[in-house]
Amino acid sequence: MASPDSVTATAPASIGNIGVGFDILGQSFTALKDTVTARRIPETGVRLGSVDGLVSKLPDEPQRNTALRGALALLEDAKADFGAEISVTKGVPLSAGLGGSASSAVAAVVAVNALLPEPYSTAQLFEFALEGETASSDPPPPDNVAAALFGGIVFIRPGGDPELVEIPPPSGLVCAAAHPDAELDTRLSRSILSRTVPLARVVEHSRDLASFIIGCCRDDLGLVADGLRDCLIEPQRAGLVHGFTEAKAQAMAAGALGCSLSGSGPTVFAWAREADGEAVAAALKSGFAEAGVGSRVYAAPLTGAGAEIVS
Amino acid sequence: MASPDSVTATAPASIGNIGVGFDILGQSFTALKDTVTARRIPETGVRLGSVDGLVSKLPDEPQRNTALRGALALLEDAKADFGAEISVTKGVPLSAGLGGSASSAVAAVVAVNALLPEPYSTAQLFEFALEGETASSDPPPPDNVAAALFGGIVFIRPGGDPELVEIPPPSGLVCAAAHPDAELDTRLSRSILSRTVPLARVVEHSRDLASFIIGCCRDDLGLVADGLRDCLIEPQRAGLVHGFTEAKAQAMAAGALGCSLSGSGPTVFAWAREADGEAVAAALKSGFAEAGVGSRVYAAPLTGAGAEIVS
């Protein structure tokens, strides 16, 4: 079968860290998606095509555009004798803490891959999407890229074999997220972190992480709820997100199993039982409103897929 | 049925931390056991009976003897109208990093419990054994107590509900341990620990812990081996145990999946496939010998039981 001349792929938003898993866990969040079309062009390299959706303009240099940079890295590794025009429909907001730059990189790499005469495996695509994400953050935190590519809940072990391990999502849960009307610089959100952690807090964090992972592996919601908290990073970042405290308090009161910042924020996410999902989403919005902050809320199952070819 | 007048119970040695799980994980190590006989006496309270085995003398004040202190706490809570004479056959060395004081506390509590007209559940006994362990270390690290009481691999969450969660041991593995001819003060081994940890190391440790736990839950030896290491504590304590570096190097070369200090040392433990168990045990001994240190080596399956009533 001849390779197609144009492929469209989607990649979901993602929630880095999942609260308890700073820099090692991520989950897909399929309520929001980027859509990327890769069209074969005769000259090698990449160029930016149309841009629409949440934004109408993106950088057109590969070094500053995660979709172009990932696509280029893949085409070069494959020694392709053609190039690709990359058009992006942005559905995942940028600078939201929802992995928006990673969604574009992943969708672009998956679309371009399907143009190749001998496509790579999904696992092999990880490094190219990660290279794309470098355009946004260097070194690129791998959690969003992994979750957007593979879907579900992913444990990331850079340099490990395998580098990515899927963690079974507990059953019957949804993820709600509220994106407040406020931008937060990812680099700032990272730069304020203390470089050292008290040993007692490391033990507390270990305990939470172990509870969460055992809970997921055994589908034990009590353990999941006990572990789905962030004693490590959230206390340092909470003050950067106006309304976070109120949103979290209302979400927990509405029955959330856990609630924290998505990635480096400002989006706040919560896990809840399906029956409580709508109430928890509304509580997040209400909490931000209590602090005078507008927000948009979304919800999706924890079992959401990763990147997909749609045409 | 009338309550018996004399009960004998055993409790195994234990390996605190299991390398990667500082202060949250422990495992039983049934190669060594303490045996405690509790004999009903008319007067309330506890008294020390015979002491034999590895030692011939133990403190006879409950505040300084883990077996007496645990037994007394249980009898008082049960408002028993009788007391107990506690005789100890010490099979688990003290100050070895093998939970020797916890073994005595656990065996004593389990034996005394069987004298009661309405015995407590094993889970309920945890707090009394922990109170006993306070005679040795205050606050008492709970990992050895939990592992000696319940057996297998235990995740400890003080204040959690439940406080103890069993982790399924990966199949086909054994634990080897070498106890070198050197004592190490537990309090010293704890006091030298840095009170803060670099954030990058916290992430590395999180990654190891997640690998280890997912590996155990899925019976995936690759993940277990990847996670069974201690980047947090071992580098700080290794220098206190002469021969540790050589013992670990030889054990890993002989096929160990991982090797670290047992609790706060000086005992060194290693996990290995059953087929490699003897070679790894011999390698631990050989490594200590290389450094001019004599040692005794032991091995036991990971599925070892906890405390048991034997008569």
Coordinates of C-alpha atoms in Angstrom, one line a residue:
Chain A
M1 CA 0.0 0.0 0.0
A2 CA 1.3 3.4 -0.9
S3 CA 1.9 5.9 1.9
P4 CA -0.8 8.6 2.1
D5 CA -0.1 12.2 1.0
S6 CA -1.9 13.7 3.9
V7 CA -2.6 12.4 7.4
T8 CA -4.5 14.0 10.3
A9 CA -3.9 13.0 13.9
T10 CA -5.1 14.2 17.2
A11 CA -3.4 14.2 20.6
P12 CA -5.1 14.9 23.9
A13 CA -4.3 17.4 26.6
S14 CA -2.5 15.9 29.6
I15 CA -2.1 16.3 33.3
G16 CA 1.5 16.3 34.4
N17 CA 2.6 15.0 37.8
I18 CA -1.0 13.9 38.8
G19 CA -0.2 15.6 42.0
V20 CA 1.7 12.9 43.7
G21 CA 4.1 12.0 40.8
F22 CA 6.2 15.0 40.3
D23 CA 8.2 14.5 37.1
I24 CA 7.4 10.8 36.9
L25 CA 3.6 10.5 36.3
G26 CA 1.2 11.9 33.7
Q27 CA -2.3 11.2 32.4
S28 CA -4.1 11.9 29.2
F29 CA -7.1 14.3 29.4
T30 CA -9.2 13.7 26.4
A31 CA -11.7 16.6 27.0
L32 CA -9.3 18.7 24.9
K33 CA -7.3 17.8 21.8
D34 CA -5.0 19.2 19.3
T35 CA -5.5 18.2 15.6
V36 CA -2.5 18.2 13.3
T37 CA -2.5 17.5 9.5
A38 CA 0.8 16.6 7.9
R39 CA 0.8 17.0 4.1
R40 CA 3.6 15.6 2.0
I41 CA 5.6 18.2 0.1
P42 CA 8.4 17.6 -2.4
E43 CA 11.2 19.5 -0.6
T44 CA 12.7 18.1 2.5
G45 CA 12.2 19.6 5.9
V46 CA 9.1 21.1 7.4
R47 CA 7.0 24.2 7.0
L48 CA 4.0 25.6 8.9
G49 CA 0.7 25.5 7.2
S50 CA -2.6 26.8 8.6
V51 CA -3.1 27.6 12.2
D52 CA -6.5 27.8 13.8
G53 CA -8.6 26.9 16.8
L54 CA -7.6 28.6 20.1
V55 CA -4.8 30.5 18.4
S56 CA -4.3 31.9 14.9
K57 CA -0.6 32.3 15.0
L58 CA 2.3 30.0 16.0
P59 CA 6.1 30.4 15.5
D60 CA 7.1 29.1 12.1
E61 CA 10.7 28.3 13.0
P62 CA 11.1 24.6 14.0
Q63 CA 13.3 25.6 16.9
R64 CA 10.4 27.5 18.5
N65 CA 7.4 25.3 17.4
T66 CA 7.0 22.0 19.1
A67 CA 5.0 20.5 16.2
L68 CA 7.5 21.5 13.6
R69 CA 10.5 20.5 15.7
G70 CA 9.2 17.0 16.5
A71 CA 8.2 16.5 12.9
L72 CA 11.6 17.6 11.6
A73 CA 13.4 15.3 14.0
L74 CA 11.4 12.3 12.8
L75 CA 11.8 13.1 9.1
E76 CA 15.6 13.5 9.6
D77 CA 16.0 10.3 11.5
A78 CA 14.0 8.4 8.9
K79 CA 16.1 10.1 6.2
A80 CA 12.9 10.9 4.3
D81 CA 13.3 12.2 0.8
F82 CA 10.3 14.4 1.2
G83 CA 9.1 17.0 3.6
A84 CA 5.9 17.9 5.4
E85 CA 3.6 20.9 5.8
I86 CA 2.2 21.0 9.3
S87 CA -1.2 22.5 9.9
V88 CA -2.4 22.8 13.5
T89 CA -5.9 23.2 15.0
K90 CA -5.2 24.2 18.6
G91 CA -7.7 22.7 21.0
V92 CA -5.5 22.5 24.0
P93 CA -4.6 25.9 25.5
L94 CA -1.0 26.9 25.9
S95 CA 0.5 28.0 29.2
A96 CA -2.4 26.3 31.0
G97 CA -0.6 23.4 32.6
L98 CA -2.5 21.1 30.3
G99 CA 0.4 20.0 28.1
G100 CA -0.6 22.1 25.2
S101 CA 2.8 22.2 23.6
A102 CA 3.2 18.5 24.0
S103 CA -0.2 17.8 22.4
S104 CA 1.0 19.6 19.2
A105 CA 4.3 17.8 19.2
V106 CA 2.7 14.4 19.7
A107 CA 0.0 14.9 17.1
A108 CA 2.6 16.2 14.5
V109 CA 4.9 13.3 15.1
V110 CA 2.1 10.7 14.8
A111 CA 0.8 12.3 11.6
V112 CA 4.2 12.6 9.9
N113 CA 5.0 9.0 11.0
A114 CA 2.1 7.8 8.9
L115 CA 3.6 9.5 5.8
L116 CA 6.7 7.4 6.1
P117 CA 7.1 4.3 3.9
E118 CA 8.2 2.4 7.1
P119 CA 6.5 4.0 10.1
Y120 CA 8.0 3.8 13.5
S121 CA 6.3 2.1 16.5
T122 CA 4.4 4.3 18.9
A123 CA 7.1 3.6 21.6
Q124 CA 9.8 4.7 19.1
L125 CA 7.9 8.0 18.5
F126 CA 8.4 9.1 22.1
E127 CA 11.9 10.5 21.6
F128 CA 10.9 12.5 18.6
A129 CA 7.9 14.0 20.4
L130 CA 10.1 14.8 23.3
E131 CA 12.6 16.5 20.9
G132 CA 9.7 18.6 19.7
E133 CA 8.7 19.5 23.2
T134 CA 12.2 20.9 23.7
A135 CA 11.0 23.9 21.6
S136 CA 8.9 24.8 24.6
S137 CA 10.9 23.7 27.5
D138 CA 14.6 22.5 27.7
P139 CA 15.1 20.0 29.1
P140 CA 11.5 18.9 28.3
P141 CA 9.5 17.4 31.2
P142 CA 8.5 14.0 29.7
D143 CA 5.2 13.5 31.5
N144 CA 2.9 15.4 29.2
V145 CA 4.5 14.0 26.1
A146 CA 4.2 10.4 27.3
A147 CA 0.6 10.8 28.4
A148 CA -0.5 12.5 25.2
L149 CA 1.2 9.8 23.1
F150 CA 0.1 6.7 25.0
G151 CA -3.1 7.8 26.8
G152 CA -4.2 6.6 30.2
I153 CA -1.9 6.9 33.2
V154 CA 1.8 6.7 32.4
F155 CA 4.9 6.2 34.6
I156 CA 7.9 7.8 32.9
R157 CA 11.4 6.5 33.4
P158 CA 13.8 8.3 31.1
G159 CA 16.6 6.0 30.2
G160 CA 14.7 3.0 31.6
D161 CA 13.8 0.0 29.6
P162 CA 11.0 0.4 28.9
E163 CA 10.9 4.1 29.3
L164 CA 7.2 4.2 29.7
V165 CA 5.0 1.9 31.9
E166 CA 1.3 2.1 31.8
I167 CA -0.5 2.2 35.2
P168 CA -4.0 0.8 35.2
P169 CA -6.5 3.6 35.9
P170 CA -8.8 2.8 38.8
S171 CA -12.3 2.0 37.6
G172 CA -15.3 4.2 37.8
L173 CA -13.4 7.5 38.1
V174 CA -13.4 10.7 36.0
C175 CA -11.0 13.6 36.0
A176 CA -12.4 17.2 36.2
A177 CA -10.2 20.2 35.4
A178 CA -10.7 23.9 35.7
H179 CA -8.6 26.3 33.6
P180 CA -8.7 29.7 35.3
D181 CA -8.5 33.0 33.4
A182 CA -4.9 33.5 34.3
E183 CA -1.6 32.6 32.6
L184 CA 1.3 31.3 34.6
D185 CA 4.8 31.1 33.2
T186 CA 5.9 27.5 33.3
R187 CA 9.6 28.5 33.8
L188 CA 8.6 30.7 36.7
S189 CA 6.5 28.0 38.2
R190 CA 9.5 25.7 38.1
S191 CA 12.1 28.3 39.1
I192 CA 10.4 29.0 42.5
L193 CA 10.8 25.4 43.6
S194 CA 13.1 24.9 46.6
R195 CA 16.1 22.9 45.5
T196 CA 16.1 20.8 48.7
V197 CA 13.3 18.9 50.5
P198 CA 13.3 18.0 54.2
L199 CA 13.8 14.3 54.7
A200 CA 10.6 14.0 56.7
R201 CA 8.7 15.4 53.7
V202 CA 10.5 12.9 51.4
V203 CA 9.1 10.1 53.6
E204 CA 5.6 11.6 53.6
H205 CA 5.8 11.9 49.8
S206 CA 7.1 8.3 49.4
R207 CA 4.1 7.1 51.5
D208 CA 1.7 9.0 49.3
L209 CA 3.2 7.8 46.1
A210 CA 3.2 4.2 47.3
S211 CA -0.4 4.4 48.4
F212 CA -1.4 5.9 45.0
I213 CA 0.4 3.3 42.9
I214 CA -0.7 0.3 45.0
G215 CA -4.2 1.7 44.9
C216 CA -4.2 2.0 41.1
C217 CA -2.7 -1.5 40.6
R218 CA -5.3 -3.0 43.0
D219 CA -8.2 -0.8 42.0
D220 CA -8.5 0.2 45.7
L221 CA -10.0 3.7 45.8
G222 CA -9.2 4.2 49.5
L223 CA -5.5 3.9 48.8
V224 CA -5.8 6.0 45.7
A225 CA -7.6 8.8 47.6
D226 CA -5.0 8.5 50.4
G227 CA -2.1 8.9 48.0
L228 CA -3.6 11.5 45.6
R229 CA -2.1 14.5 47.2
D230 CA 1.1 16.6 46.8
C231 CA 3.0 17.5 49.9
L232 CA 6.2 18.2 47.8
I233 CA 5.4 20.8 45.2
E234 CA 1.8 22.1 45.7
P235 CA 2.6 24.0 48.9
Q236 CA 5.2 26.0 47.0
R237 CA 3.1 26.7 43.9
A238 CA -0.3 27.1 45.4
G239 CA 0.3 30.8 46.1
L240 CA 1.0 31.5 42.4
V241 CA -2.5 30.5 41.4
H242 CA -5.1 32.9 42.7
G243 CA -8.2 30.9 43.6
F244 CA -6.5 27.5 43.9
T245 CA -7.1 27.2 47.6
E246 CA -10.8 27.9 47.2
A247 CA -11.2 25.6 44.2
K248 CA -9.5 22.7 46.0
A249 CA -11.5 23.2 49.1
Q250 CA -14.8 23.2 47.2
A251 CA -13.8 20.2 45.1
M252 CA -12.8 18.1 48.1
A253 CA -16.1 19.1 49.8
A254 CA -18.0 18.0 46.7
G255 CA -16.5 14.5 47.0
A256 CA -13.2 14.6 45.1
L257 CA -10.7 11.9 45.9
G258 CA -7.9 14.3 45.4
C259 CA -7.2 17.7 43.9
S260 CA -4.0 19.5 42.9
L261 CA -2.4 21.6 40.2
S262 CA -2.2 20.1 36.8
G263 CA 1.5 20.2 35.8
S264 CA 2.8 23.5 36.9
G265 CA -0.6 25.1 36.8
P266 CA -2.7 27.2 36.7
T267 CA -5.2 24.5 35.7
V268 CA -6.5 22.6 38.7
F269 CA -7.6 19.0 38.4
A270 CA -9.5 16.6 40.6
W271 CA -10.3 12.9 40.5
A272 CA -13.8 11.9 41.4
R273 CA -16.2 9.0 41.3
E274 CA -18.3 9.2 38.1
A275 CA -21.4 10.0 40.1
D276 CA -19.6 13.0 41.7
G277 CA -17.9 14.2 38.5
E278 CA -20.3 17.0 37.6
A279 CA -20.6 18.3 41.1
V280 CA -16.8 18.3 41.5
A281 CA -16.3 20.1 38.2
A282 CA -18.9 22.7 39.2
A283 CA -17.2 23.0 42.6
L284 CA -13.9 23.8 41.0
K285 CA -15.5 26.6 38.9
S286 CA -17.4 27.9 42.0
G287 CA -14.2 27.9 44.0
F288 CA -12.4 30.0 41.5
A289 CA -15.4 32.3 41.3
E290 CA -15.3 32.7 45.0
A291 CA -11.8 34.2 44.5
G292 CA -13.1 36.4 41.7
V293 CA -11.5 34.3 39.0
G294 CA -13.3 33.1 35.9
S295 CA -12.6 29.6 34.6
R296 CA -13.6 27.0 32.1
V297 CA -14.2 23.4 33.3
Y298 CA -13.8 20.1 31.6
A299 CA -14.2 16.5 32.5
A300 CA -13.0 13.2 30.9
P301 CA -12.7 9.5 32.0
L302 CA -9.3 8.4 33.3
T303 CA -9.2 5.7 30.6
G304 CA -8.8 8.3 27.8
A305 CA -6.8 7.3 24.7
G306 CA -3.6 8.9 23.5
A307 CA -2.8 10.1 20.1
E308 CA -4.9 8.8 17.2
I309 CA -4.9 9.0 13.4
V310 CA -8.3 10.3 12.4
S311 CA -7.9 10.5 8.6
Chain B
M1 CA -12.4 -23.2 75.7
A2 CA -10.4 -21.9 78.7
S3 CA -7.4 -19.7 77.8
P4 CA -4.1 -21.5 78.0
D5 CA -1.6 -20.9 80.9
S6 CA 1.4 -20.8 78.7
V7 CA 1.9 -19.9 75.0
T8 CA 5.0 -19.9 72.9
A9 CA 5.2 -17.7 69.8
T10 CA 7.9 -16.9 67.2
A11 CA 8.5 -13.8 65.2
P12 CA 11.0 -13.5 62.3
A13 CA 13.8 -11.1 61.7
S14 CA 13.0 -8.3 59.3
I15 CA 14.6 -6.1 56.8
G16 CA 13.6 -2.5 57.2
N17 CA 13.4 -0.1 54.2
I18 CA 14.1 -2.8 51.6
G19 CA 16.5 -0.3 50.2
V20 CA 14.1 1.8 48.2
G21 CA 11.4 2.2 50.9
F22 CA 13.0 4.3 53.6
D23 CA 10.7 4.3 56.6
I24 CA 7.7 2.9 54.6
L25 CA 8.6 -0.7 53.5
G26 CA 9.7 -3.8 55.4
Q27 CA 9.9 -7.5 54.8
S28 CA 10.1 -10.5 57.0
F29 CA 13.2 -12.6 57.0
T30 CA 12.4 -16.0 58.3
A31 CA 16.0 -17.3 58.3
L32 CA 16.2 -16.1 61.9
K33 CA 13.5 -16.0 64.6
D34 CA 13.0 -15.0 68.2
T35 CA 10.9 -17.4 70.4
V36 CA 9.0 -16.0 73.3
T37 CA 7.0 -18.0 75.9
A38 CA 4.4 -16.1 77.9
R39 CA 3.3 -17.8 81.2
R40 CA 0.3 -16.7 83.1
I41 CA 1.1 -15.5 86.7
P42 CA -1.4 -14.4 89.3
E43 CA -0.1 -10.9 90.0
T44 CA -0.7 -8.3 87.3
G45 CA 2.1 -6.8 85.2
V46 CA 5.0 -8.5 83.6
R47 CA 8.3 -10.0 84.7
L48 CA 11.3 -11.4 82.8
G49 CA 11.7 -15.2 82.9
S50 CA 14.6 -17.1 81.3
V51 CA 16.8 -15.6 78.5
D52 CA 18.8 -17.7 76.2
G53 CA 19.9 -18.1 72.6
L54 CA 22.2 -15.4 71.2
V55 CA 22.2 -13.6 74.6
S56 CA 21.9 -14.7 78.2
K57 CA 20.9 -11.4 79.7
L58 CA 18.3 -8.7 78.8
P59 CA 17.1 -5.7 80.8
D60 CA 14.3 -6.7 83.2
E61 CA 12.6 -3.3 83.4
P62 CA 9.7 -3.0 80.9
Q63 CA 10.8 0.5 79.9
R64 CA 14.1 -1.0 78.5
N65 CA 12.9 -4.4 77.2
T66 CA 10.8 -4.5 74.1
A67 CA 9.2 -7.8 74.9
L68 CA 8.2 -6.8 78.4
R69 CA 7.1 -3.3 77.3
G70 CA 4.9 -4.6 74.5
A71 CA 3.4 -7.4 76.7
L72 CA 2.6 -4.9 79.5
A73 CA 0.9 -2.4 77.1
L74 CA -1.3 -5.2 75.8
L75 CA -2.2 -6.6 79.3
E76 CA -3.0 -3.1 80.5
D77 CA -5.2 -2.3 77.5
A78 CA -7.0 -5.5 77.9
K79 CA -7.4 -4.8 81.7
A80 CA -6.2 -8.3 82.4
D81 CA -6.6 -9.5 86.0
F82 CA -3.4 -11.5 85.7
G83 CA 0.1 -11.0 84.5
A84 CA 2.8 -12.7 82.4
E85 CA 6.3 -14.0 82.8
I86 CA 8.1 -13.5 79.6
S87 CA 10.9 -15.9 78.6
V88 CA 13.0 -15.1 75.5
T89 CA 15.1 -17.3 73.2
K90 CA 17.0 -14.8 71.1
G91 CA 17.6 -16.0 67.6
V92 CA 17.7 -12.6 65.9
P93 CA 20.9 -10.6 66.7
L94 CA 20.5 -7.2 68.2
S95 CA 22.1 -4.1 66.7
A96 CA 22.4 -5.9 63.4
G97 CA 19.8 -4.1 61.3
L98 CA 17.7 -7.2 61.3
G99 CA 14.9 -5.9 63.6
G100 CA 16.0 -8.0 66.6
S101 CA 14.3 -5.8 69.1
A102 CA 11.1 -5.8 67.1
S103 CA 11.1 -9.6 66.8
S104 CA 11.1 -9.9 70.6
A105 CA 8.3 -7.3 71.0
V106 CA 6.2 -9.0 68.3
A107 CA 6.6 -12.5 69.6
A108 CA 5.9 -11.4 73.2
V109 CA 2.7 -9.5 72.2
V110 CA 1.5 -12.5 70.1
A111 CA 2.2 -14.9 72.9
V112 CA 0.5 -12.8 75.6
N113 CA -2.5 -12.1 73.3
A114 CA -3.2 -15.8 73.3
L115 CA -3.4 -15.8 77.1
L116 CA -6.3 -13.3 77.0
P117 CA -9.9 -14.5 77.3
E118 CA -10.8 -12.3 74.3
P119 CA -7.7 -12.1 72.1
Y120 CA -7.1 -9.1 69.8
S121 CA -6.8 -9.4 66.0
T122 CA -3.4 -9.4 64.5
A123 CA -3.9 -5.9 63.1
Q124 CA -4.9 -4.7 66.5
L125 CA -1.7 -6.1 67.9
F126 CA 0.4 -3.8 65.8
E127 CA 0.2 -0.8 68.1
F128 CA 1.2 -2.8 71.2
A129 CA 4.2 -4.3 69.4
L130 CA 5.1 -0.8 68.3
E131 CA 4.8 0.4 71.9
G132 CA 7.2 -2.4 72.9
E133 CA 9.7 -1.3 70.2
T134 CA 9.7 2.1 71.8
A135 CA 11.9 0.6 74.5
S136 CA 14.6 0.3 71.8
S137 CA 14.0 3.4 69.7
D138 CA 11.7 6.3 70.3
P139 CA 9.9 7.1 68.1
P140 CA 10.0 3.5 66.9
P141 CA 10.5 3.0 63.2
P142 CA 7.4 0.8 62.4
D143 CA 8.8 -1.1 59.4
N144 CA 10.5 -4.0 61.4
V145 CA 7.5 -4.4 63.7
A146 CA 5.0 -4.6 60.8
A147 CA 7.1 -7.1 58.9
A148 CA 7.8 -9.3 61.9
L149 CA 4.1 -9.3 62.8
F150 CA 2.5 -9.8 59.3
G151 CA 5.3 -11.4 57.3
G152 CA 5.9 -10.9 53.6
I153 CA 6.4 -7.4 52.2
V154 CA 4.6 -4.7 54.1
F155 CA 3.9 -1.1 53.3
I156 CA 3.4 0.9 56.5
R157 CA 1.2 4.0 56.7
P158 CA 1.1 5.2 60.3
G159 CA -2.3 6.8 60.9
G160 CA -3.6 5.4 57.7
D161 CA -6.6 3.2 57.4
P162 CA -5.4 0.5 57.1
E163 CA -2.1 1.2 58.6
L164 CA -0.5 -1.8 56.9
V165 CA -0.8 -2.9 53.3
E166 CA 0.7 -6.1 52.1
I167 CA 2.6 -6.0 48.8
P168 CA 2.7 -9.2 46.8
P169 CA 6.2 -10.6 46.7
P170 CA 7.5 -11.1 43.2
S171 CA 7.7 -14.8 42.5
G172 CA 10.7 -17.0 42.4
L173 CA 13.0 -14.8 44.5
V174 CA 14.9 -15.3 47.7
C175 CA 16.5 -12.8 50.0
A176 CA 20.1 -13.3 51.1
A177 CA 21.7 -11.4 54.0
A178 CA 25.1 -11.1 55.5
H179 CA 25.6 -9.9 59.0
P180 CA 29.2 -8.7 59.4
D181 CA 31.2 -9.0 62.6
A182 CA 30.7 -5.3 63.5
E183 CA 28.1 -3.5 65.5
L184 CA 26.6 -0.3 64.4
D185 CA 24.6 2.0 66.7
T186 CA 21.2 2.5 65.2
R187 CA 20.9 6.0 66.7
L188 CA 24.2 6.9 65.1
S189 CA 23.2 5.4 61.8
R190 CA 20.1 7.6 61.9
S191 CA 21.7 10.7 63.3
I192 CA 24.2 11.1 60.4
L193 CA 21.4 11.4 57.8
S194 CA 21.2 14.8 56.1
R195 CA 18.0 16.5 57.0
T196 CA 17.4 17.7 53.5
V197 CA 17.5 16.0 50.1
P198 CA 18.1 17.7 46.8
L199 CA 14.9 17.8 44.7
A200 CA 16.5 16.0 41.8
R201 CA 17.3 13.1 44.1
V202 CA 13.8 13.1 45.4
V203 CA 12.6 12.6 41.8
E204 CA 15.2 9.8 41.3
H205 CA 14.0 8.1 44.5
S206 CA 10.3 8.5 43.4
R207 CA 11.1 6.8 40.2
D208 CA 12.9 3.9 41.9
L209 CA 10.0 3.5 44.4
A210 CA 7.4 3.5 41.6
S211 CA 9.4 0.9 39.6
F212 CA 9.7 -1.3 42.6
I213 CA 6.1 -1.2 43.6
I214 CA 4.7 -1.6 40.1
G215 CA 7.2 -4.4 39.6
C216 CA 6.0 -6.2 42.8
C217 CA 2.3 -5.7 41.9
R218 CA 2.8 -7.0 38.4
D219 CA 5.4 -9.6 39.2
D220 CA 7.7 -7.9 36.7
L221 CA 11.3 -8.6 37.7
G222 CA 12.7 -6.1 35.3
L223 CA 10.9 -3.3 37.1
V224 CA 11.7 -4.7 40.5
A225 CA 15.4 -4.9 39.7
D226 CA 15.3 -1.4 38.3
G227 CA 13.7 0.0 41.5
L228 CA 15.5 -2.0 44.1
R229 CA 18.2 0.5 44.9
D230 CA 18.6 3.3 47.4
C231 CA 19.8 6.7 46.1
L232 CA 18.5 8.4 49.2
I233 CA 20.1 6.9 52.3
E234 CA 22.6 4.3 51.3
P235 CA 25.2 6.8 50.0
Q236 CA 25.2 8.4 53.4
R237 CA 25.4 5.2 55.4
A238 CA 27.7 3.1 53.2
G239 CA 30.8 4.5 54.7
L240 CA 29.7 3.4 58.2
V241 CA 29.8 -0.3 57.2
H242 CA 33.3 -1.5 56.4
G243 CA 33.1 -4.0 53.6
F244 CA 29.7 -2.9 52.3
T245 CA 31.0 -1.7 49.0
E246 CA 32.8 -4.9 48.3
A247 CA 29.9 -7.1 49.5
K248 CA 27.4 -5.2 47.2
A249 CA 29.7 -5.3 44.2
Q250 CA 30.2 -9.0 44.5
A251 CA 26.5 -9.7 45.1
M252 CA 25.5 -7.7 42.0
A253 CA 28.2 -9.4 40.0
A254 CA 26.7 -12.8 41.1
G255 CA 23.3 -11.9 39.8
A256 CA 21.5 -10.0 42.6
L257 CA 18.6 -8.0 41.5
G258 CA 19.4 -5.4 44.1
C259 CA 21.5 -5.0 47.2
S260 CA 21.5 -2.5 50.0
L261 CA 21.7 -2.1 53.8
S262 CA 19.1 -3.9 55.8
G263 CA 17.5 -1.2 57.9
S264 CA 20.3 1.0 59.2
G265 CA 22.8 -1.8 58.9
P266 CA 25.4 -3.2 59.3
T267 CA 23.6 -6.3 57.7
V268 CA 23.5 -6.2 54.0
F269 CA 20.7 -7.9 52.0
A270 CA 20.2 -8.8 48.4
W271 CA 17.3 -10.1 46.4
A272 CA 18.1 -12.8 43.8
R273 CA 16.4 -15.4 41.7
E274 CA 16.1 -18.7 43.5
A275 CA 18.7 -20.2 41.2
D276 CA 21.2 -17.5 42.1
G277 CA 20.4 -17.4 45.8
E278 CA 23.4 -19.5 47.0
A279 CA 25.8 -17.7 44.8
V280 CA 24.6 -14.3 45.9
A281 CA 24.8 -15.3 49.6
A282 CA 28.4 -16.6 49.0
A283 CA 29.2 -13.4 47.2
L284 CA 28.1 -11.2 50.1
K285 CA 30.3 -13.2 52.4
S286 CA 33.2 -13.1 50.0
G287 CA 32.8 -9.3 49.6
F288 CA 33.0 -8.7 53.3
A289 CA 36.0 -11.1 53.5
E290 CA 37.7 -9.1 50.8
A291 CA 37.6 -6.2 53.2
G292 CA 38.8 -8.3 56.0
V293 CA 35.5 -8.6 57.7
G294 CA 33.9 -11.9 58.9
S295 CA 30.2 -12.4 58.4
R296 CA 27.4 -14.9 58.8
V297 CA 25.1 -15.3 55.8
Y298 CA 21.5 -16.4 55.7
A299 CA 18.8 -16.8 53.0
A300 CA 15.0 -17.1 53.1
P301 CA 12.1 -16.8 50.6
L302 CA 10.4 -13.5 50.2
T303 CA 7.1 -15.1 51.0
G304 CA 8.1 -15.8 54.6
A305 CA 5.4 -15.7 57.3
G306 CA 5.1 -13.3 60.2
A307 CA 4.6 -14.1 63.8
E308 CA 3.2 -17.6 64.7
I309 CA 2.0 -19.4 67.7
V310 CA 4.0 -22.6 68.0
S311 CA 2.5 -24.1 71.2

